[in-house]
Short mmCIF file of N, CA and C in Angstrom, two decimals:
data_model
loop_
_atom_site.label_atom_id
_atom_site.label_comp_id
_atom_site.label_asym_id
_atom_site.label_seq_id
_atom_site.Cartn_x
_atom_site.Cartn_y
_atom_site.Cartn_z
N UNK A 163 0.84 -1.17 0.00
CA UNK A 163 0.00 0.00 0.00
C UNK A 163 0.89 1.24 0.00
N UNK A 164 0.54 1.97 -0.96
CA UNK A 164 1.59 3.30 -0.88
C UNK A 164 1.38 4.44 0.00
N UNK A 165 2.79 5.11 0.00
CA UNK A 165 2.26 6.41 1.45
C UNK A 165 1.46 7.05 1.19
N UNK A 166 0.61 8.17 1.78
CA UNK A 166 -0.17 9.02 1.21
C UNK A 166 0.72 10.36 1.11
N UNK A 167 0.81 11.59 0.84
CA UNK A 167 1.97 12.49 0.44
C UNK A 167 1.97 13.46 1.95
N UNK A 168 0.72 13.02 3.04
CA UNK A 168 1.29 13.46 4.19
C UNK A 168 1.88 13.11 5.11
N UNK A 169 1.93 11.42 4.76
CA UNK A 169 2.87 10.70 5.64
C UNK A 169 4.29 10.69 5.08
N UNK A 170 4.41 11.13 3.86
CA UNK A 170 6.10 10.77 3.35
C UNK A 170 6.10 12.45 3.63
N UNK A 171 5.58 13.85 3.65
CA UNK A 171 6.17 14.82 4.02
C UNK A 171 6.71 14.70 5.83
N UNK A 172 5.72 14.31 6.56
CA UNK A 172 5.91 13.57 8.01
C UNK A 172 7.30 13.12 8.05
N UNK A 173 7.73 12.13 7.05
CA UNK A 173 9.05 11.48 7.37
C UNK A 173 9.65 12.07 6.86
N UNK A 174 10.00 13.13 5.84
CA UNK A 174 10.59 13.86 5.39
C UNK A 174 11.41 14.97 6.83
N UNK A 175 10.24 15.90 7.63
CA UNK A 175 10.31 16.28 8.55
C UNK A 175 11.37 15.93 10.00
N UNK A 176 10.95 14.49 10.13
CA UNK A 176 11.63 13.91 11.01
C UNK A 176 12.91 13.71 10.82
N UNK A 177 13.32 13.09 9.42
CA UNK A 177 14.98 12.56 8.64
C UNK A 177 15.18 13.99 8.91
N UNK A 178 14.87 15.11 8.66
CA UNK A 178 16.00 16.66 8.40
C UNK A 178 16.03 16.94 9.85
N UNK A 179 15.59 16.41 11.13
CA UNK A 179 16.55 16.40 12.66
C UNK A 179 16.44 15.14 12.96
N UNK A 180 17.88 14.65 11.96
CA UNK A 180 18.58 13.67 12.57
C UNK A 180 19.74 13.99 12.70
N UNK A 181 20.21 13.05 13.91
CA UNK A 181 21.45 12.97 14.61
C UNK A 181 22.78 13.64 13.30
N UNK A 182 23.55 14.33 13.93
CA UNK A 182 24.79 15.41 13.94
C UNK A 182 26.04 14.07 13.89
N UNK A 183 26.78 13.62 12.62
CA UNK A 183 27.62 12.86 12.97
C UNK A 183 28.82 13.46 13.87
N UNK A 184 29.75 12.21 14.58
CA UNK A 184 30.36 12.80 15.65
C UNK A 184 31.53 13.84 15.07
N UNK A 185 32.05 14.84 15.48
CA UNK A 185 33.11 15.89 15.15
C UNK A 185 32.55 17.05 14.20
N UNK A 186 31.17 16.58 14.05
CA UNK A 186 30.63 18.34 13.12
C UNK A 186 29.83 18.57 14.29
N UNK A 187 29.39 19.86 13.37
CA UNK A 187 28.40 21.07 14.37
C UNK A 187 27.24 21.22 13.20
N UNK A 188 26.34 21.33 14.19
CA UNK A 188 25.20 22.10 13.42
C UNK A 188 25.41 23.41 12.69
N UNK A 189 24.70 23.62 11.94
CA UNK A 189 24.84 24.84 10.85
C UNK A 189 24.16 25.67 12.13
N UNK A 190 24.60 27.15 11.62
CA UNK A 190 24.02 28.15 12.71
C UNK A 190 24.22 27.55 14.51
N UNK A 191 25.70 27.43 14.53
CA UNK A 191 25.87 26.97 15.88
C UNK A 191 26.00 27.73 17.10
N UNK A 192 25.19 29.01 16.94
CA UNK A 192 24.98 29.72 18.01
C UNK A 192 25.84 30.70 18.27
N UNK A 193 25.79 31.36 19.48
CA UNK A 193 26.74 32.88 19.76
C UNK A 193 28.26 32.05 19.95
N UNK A 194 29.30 32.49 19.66
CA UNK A 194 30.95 32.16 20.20
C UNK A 194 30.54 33.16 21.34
N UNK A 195 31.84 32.26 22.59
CA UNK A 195 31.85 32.79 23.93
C UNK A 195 33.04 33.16 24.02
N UNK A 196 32.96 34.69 24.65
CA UNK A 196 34.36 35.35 24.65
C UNK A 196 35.10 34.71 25.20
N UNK A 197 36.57 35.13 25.12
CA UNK A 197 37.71 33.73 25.64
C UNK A 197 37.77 34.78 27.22
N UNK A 198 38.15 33.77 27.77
CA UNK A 198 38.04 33.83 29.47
C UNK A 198 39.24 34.30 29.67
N UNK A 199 39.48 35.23 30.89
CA UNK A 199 40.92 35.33 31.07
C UNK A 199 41.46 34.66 32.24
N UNK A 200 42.42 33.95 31.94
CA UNK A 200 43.08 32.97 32.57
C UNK A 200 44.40 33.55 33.43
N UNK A 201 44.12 33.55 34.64
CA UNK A 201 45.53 34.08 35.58
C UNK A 201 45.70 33.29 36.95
N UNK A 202 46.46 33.16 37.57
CA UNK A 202 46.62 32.91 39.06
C UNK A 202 46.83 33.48 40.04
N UNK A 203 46.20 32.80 41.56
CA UNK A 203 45.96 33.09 42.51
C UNK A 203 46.20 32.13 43.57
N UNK A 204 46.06 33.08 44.75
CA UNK A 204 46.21 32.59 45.66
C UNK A 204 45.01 32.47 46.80
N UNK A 205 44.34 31.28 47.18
CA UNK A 205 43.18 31.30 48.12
C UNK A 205 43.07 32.01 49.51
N UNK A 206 43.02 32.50 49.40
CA UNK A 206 42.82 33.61 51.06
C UNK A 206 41.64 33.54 51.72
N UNK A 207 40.41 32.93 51.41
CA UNK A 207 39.37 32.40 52.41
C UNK A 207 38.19 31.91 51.97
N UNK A 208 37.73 30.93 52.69
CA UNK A 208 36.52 29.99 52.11
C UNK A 208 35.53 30.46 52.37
N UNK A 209 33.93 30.58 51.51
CA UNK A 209 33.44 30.99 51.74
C UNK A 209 32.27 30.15 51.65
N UNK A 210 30.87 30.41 51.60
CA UNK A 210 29.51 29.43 51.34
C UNK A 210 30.04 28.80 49.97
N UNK A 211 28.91 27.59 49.71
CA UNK A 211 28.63 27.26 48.07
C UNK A 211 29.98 27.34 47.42
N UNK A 212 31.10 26.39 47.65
CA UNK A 212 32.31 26.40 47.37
C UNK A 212 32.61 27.54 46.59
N UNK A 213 32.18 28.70 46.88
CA UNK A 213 32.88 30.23 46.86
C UNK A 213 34.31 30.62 47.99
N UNK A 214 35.20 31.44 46.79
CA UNK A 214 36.47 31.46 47.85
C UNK A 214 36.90 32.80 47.12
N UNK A 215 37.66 33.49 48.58
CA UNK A 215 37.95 34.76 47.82
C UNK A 215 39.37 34.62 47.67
N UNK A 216 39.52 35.55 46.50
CA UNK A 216 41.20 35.32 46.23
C UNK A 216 41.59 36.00 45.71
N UNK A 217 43.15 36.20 46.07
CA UNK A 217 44.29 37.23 45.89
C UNK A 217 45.43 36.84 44.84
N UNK A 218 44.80 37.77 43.60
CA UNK A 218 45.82 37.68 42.55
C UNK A 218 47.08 38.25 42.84
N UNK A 219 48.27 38.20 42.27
CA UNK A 219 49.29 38.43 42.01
C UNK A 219 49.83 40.12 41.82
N UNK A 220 48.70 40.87 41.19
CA UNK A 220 48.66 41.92 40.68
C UNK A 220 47.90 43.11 41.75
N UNK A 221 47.36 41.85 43.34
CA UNK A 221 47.53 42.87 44.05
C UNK A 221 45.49 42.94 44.34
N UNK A 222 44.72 42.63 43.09
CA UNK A 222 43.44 42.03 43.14
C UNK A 222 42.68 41.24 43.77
N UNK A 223 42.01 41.87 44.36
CA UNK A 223 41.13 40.78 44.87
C UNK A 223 39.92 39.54 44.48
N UNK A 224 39.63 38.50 43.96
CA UNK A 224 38.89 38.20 43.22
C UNK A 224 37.56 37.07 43.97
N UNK A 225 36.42 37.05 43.53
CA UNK A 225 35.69 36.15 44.41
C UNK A 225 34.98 34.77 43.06
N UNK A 226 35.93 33.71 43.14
CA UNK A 226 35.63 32.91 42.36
C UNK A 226 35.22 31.30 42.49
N UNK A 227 34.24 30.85 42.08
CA UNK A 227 33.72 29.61 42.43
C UNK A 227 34.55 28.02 41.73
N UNK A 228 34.28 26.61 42.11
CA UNK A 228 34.90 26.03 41.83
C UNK A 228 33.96 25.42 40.37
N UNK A 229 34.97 25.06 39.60
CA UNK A 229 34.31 24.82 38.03
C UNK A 229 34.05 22.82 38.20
N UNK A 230 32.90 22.36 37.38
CA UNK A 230 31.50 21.49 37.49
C UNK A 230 32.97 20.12 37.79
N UNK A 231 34.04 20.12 36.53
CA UNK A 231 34.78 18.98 36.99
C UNK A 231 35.50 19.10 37.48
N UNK A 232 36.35 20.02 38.94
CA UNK A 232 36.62 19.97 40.28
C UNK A 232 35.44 19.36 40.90
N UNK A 233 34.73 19.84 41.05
CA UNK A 233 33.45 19.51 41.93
C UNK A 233 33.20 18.29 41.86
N UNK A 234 33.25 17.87 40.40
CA UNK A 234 32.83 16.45 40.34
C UNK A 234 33.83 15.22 40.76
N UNK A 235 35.30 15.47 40.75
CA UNK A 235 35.97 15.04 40.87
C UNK A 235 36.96 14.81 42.77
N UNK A 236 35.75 15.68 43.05
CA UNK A 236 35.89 15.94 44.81
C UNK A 236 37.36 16.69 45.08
N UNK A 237 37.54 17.70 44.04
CA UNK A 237 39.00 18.11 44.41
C UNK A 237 39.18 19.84 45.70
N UNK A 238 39.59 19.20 46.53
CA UNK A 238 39.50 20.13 48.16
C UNK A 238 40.53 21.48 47.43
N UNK A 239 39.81 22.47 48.11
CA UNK A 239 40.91 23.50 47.80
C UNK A 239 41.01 24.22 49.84
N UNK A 240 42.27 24.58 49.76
CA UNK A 240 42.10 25.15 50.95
C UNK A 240 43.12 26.07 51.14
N UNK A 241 42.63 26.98 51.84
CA UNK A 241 43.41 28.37 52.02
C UNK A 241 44.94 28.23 51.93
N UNK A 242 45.55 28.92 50.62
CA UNK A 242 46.71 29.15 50.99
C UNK A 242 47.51 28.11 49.57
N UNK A 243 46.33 27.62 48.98
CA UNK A 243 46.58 27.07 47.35
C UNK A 243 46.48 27.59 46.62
N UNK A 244 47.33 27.29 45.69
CA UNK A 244 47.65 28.42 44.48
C UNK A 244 46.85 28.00 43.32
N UNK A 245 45.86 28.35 42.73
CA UNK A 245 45.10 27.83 41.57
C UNK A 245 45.16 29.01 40.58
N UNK A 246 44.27 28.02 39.35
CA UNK A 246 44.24 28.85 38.07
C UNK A 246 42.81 28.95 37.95
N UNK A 247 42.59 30.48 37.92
CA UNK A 247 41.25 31.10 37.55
C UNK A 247 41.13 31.44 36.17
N UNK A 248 39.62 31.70 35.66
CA UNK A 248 39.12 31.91 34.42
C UNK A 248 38.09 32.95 34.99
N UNK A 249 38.59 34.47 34.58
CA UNK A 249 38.24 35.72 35.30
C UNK A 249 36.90 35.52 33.79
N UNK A 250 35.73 36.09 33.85
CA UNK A 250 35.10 36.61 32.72
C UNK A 250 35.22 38.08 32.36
N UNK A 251 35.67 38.22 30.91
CA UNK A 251 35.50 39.31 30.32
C UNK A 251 34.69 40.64 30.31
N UNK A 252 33.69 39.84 31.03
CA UNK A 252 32.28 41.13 31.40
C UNK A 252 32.81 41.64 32.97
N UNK A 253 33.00 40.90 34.20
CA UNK A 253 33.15 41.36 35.70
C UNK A 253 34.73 40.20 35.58
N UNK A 254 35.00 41.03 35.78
CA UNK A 254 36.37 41.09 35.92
C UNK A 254 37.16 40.88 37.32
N UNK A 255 35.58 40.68 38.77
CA UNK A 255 35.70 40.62 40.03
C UNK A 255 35.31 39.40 40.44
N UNK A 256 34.78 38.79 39.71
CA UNK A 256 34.28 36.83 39.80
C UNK A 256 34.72 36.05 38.76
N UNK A 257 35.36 34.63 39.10
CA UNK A 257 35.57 33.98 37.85
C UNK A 257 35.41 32.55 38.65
N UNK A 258 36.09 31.17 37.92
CA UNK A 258 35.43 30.42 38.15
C UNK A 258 37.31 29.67 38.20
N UNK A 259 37.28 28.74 39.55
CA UNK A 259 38.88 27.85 39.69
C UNK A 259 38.64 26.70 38.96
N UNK A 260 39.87 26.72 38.02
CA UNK A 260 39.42 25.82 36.51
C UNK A 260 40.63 24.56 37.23
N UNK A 261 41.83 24.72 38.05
CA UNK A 261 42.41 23.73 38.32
C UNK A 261 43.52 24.48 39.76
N UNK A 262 44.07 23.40 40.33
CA UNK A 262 44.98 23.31 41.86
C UNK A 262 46.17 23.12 41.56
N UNK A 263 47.18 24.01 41.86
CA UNK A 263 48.26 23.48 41.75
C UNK A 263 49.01 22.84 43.09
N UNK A 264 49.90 21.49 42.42
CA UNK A 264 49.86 21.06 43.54
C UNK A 264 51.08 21.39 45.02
#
């Protein structure tokens, strides 16, 4: 029995969102995110909601949280460790501890 021409537009519909083979991007892949600025610090005190304030190099003070794979990976930070922050381009006074040095 053959399709009727609203069931083959139907599957037509469905085949044009299919799966993205692995290593491309969708066409129109959205806004680019400004590049982060990356500097180090030193932890000077713990605060709620693994928030910690900290003292750059340059004399700054900065108040930055711990990033999803620290967290996930249960990695402790504690006063007086030297980590690498990712300041954002917009506030320049919060960023996020991307890794611990050891």
């Amino acid at each position: 029995m053959p399709k009727s021409n609203a069931s083959k537009k139907a599957a037509v519909k469905n085949n044009a969102k299919a799966a993205v083979a692995p290593g491309q991007k969708r066409a129109g892949g959205g806004r680019k995110k400004k590049e982060a600025i990356e500097v180090e610090g030193i932890v000077k005190l713990p605060l709620r909601n693994a928030m910690f304030r900290i003292d750059l190099a340059n004399g700054h003070e900065v108040l930055a949280h711990i990033s999803g794979k620290m967290r996930m990976n249960y990695i402790k930070i504690v006063p007086g460790d030297r980590v690498l922050i990712e300041l954002s381009p917009y506030d320049l006074s919060r960023g996020r501890i991307t890794y611990r040095f050891r």
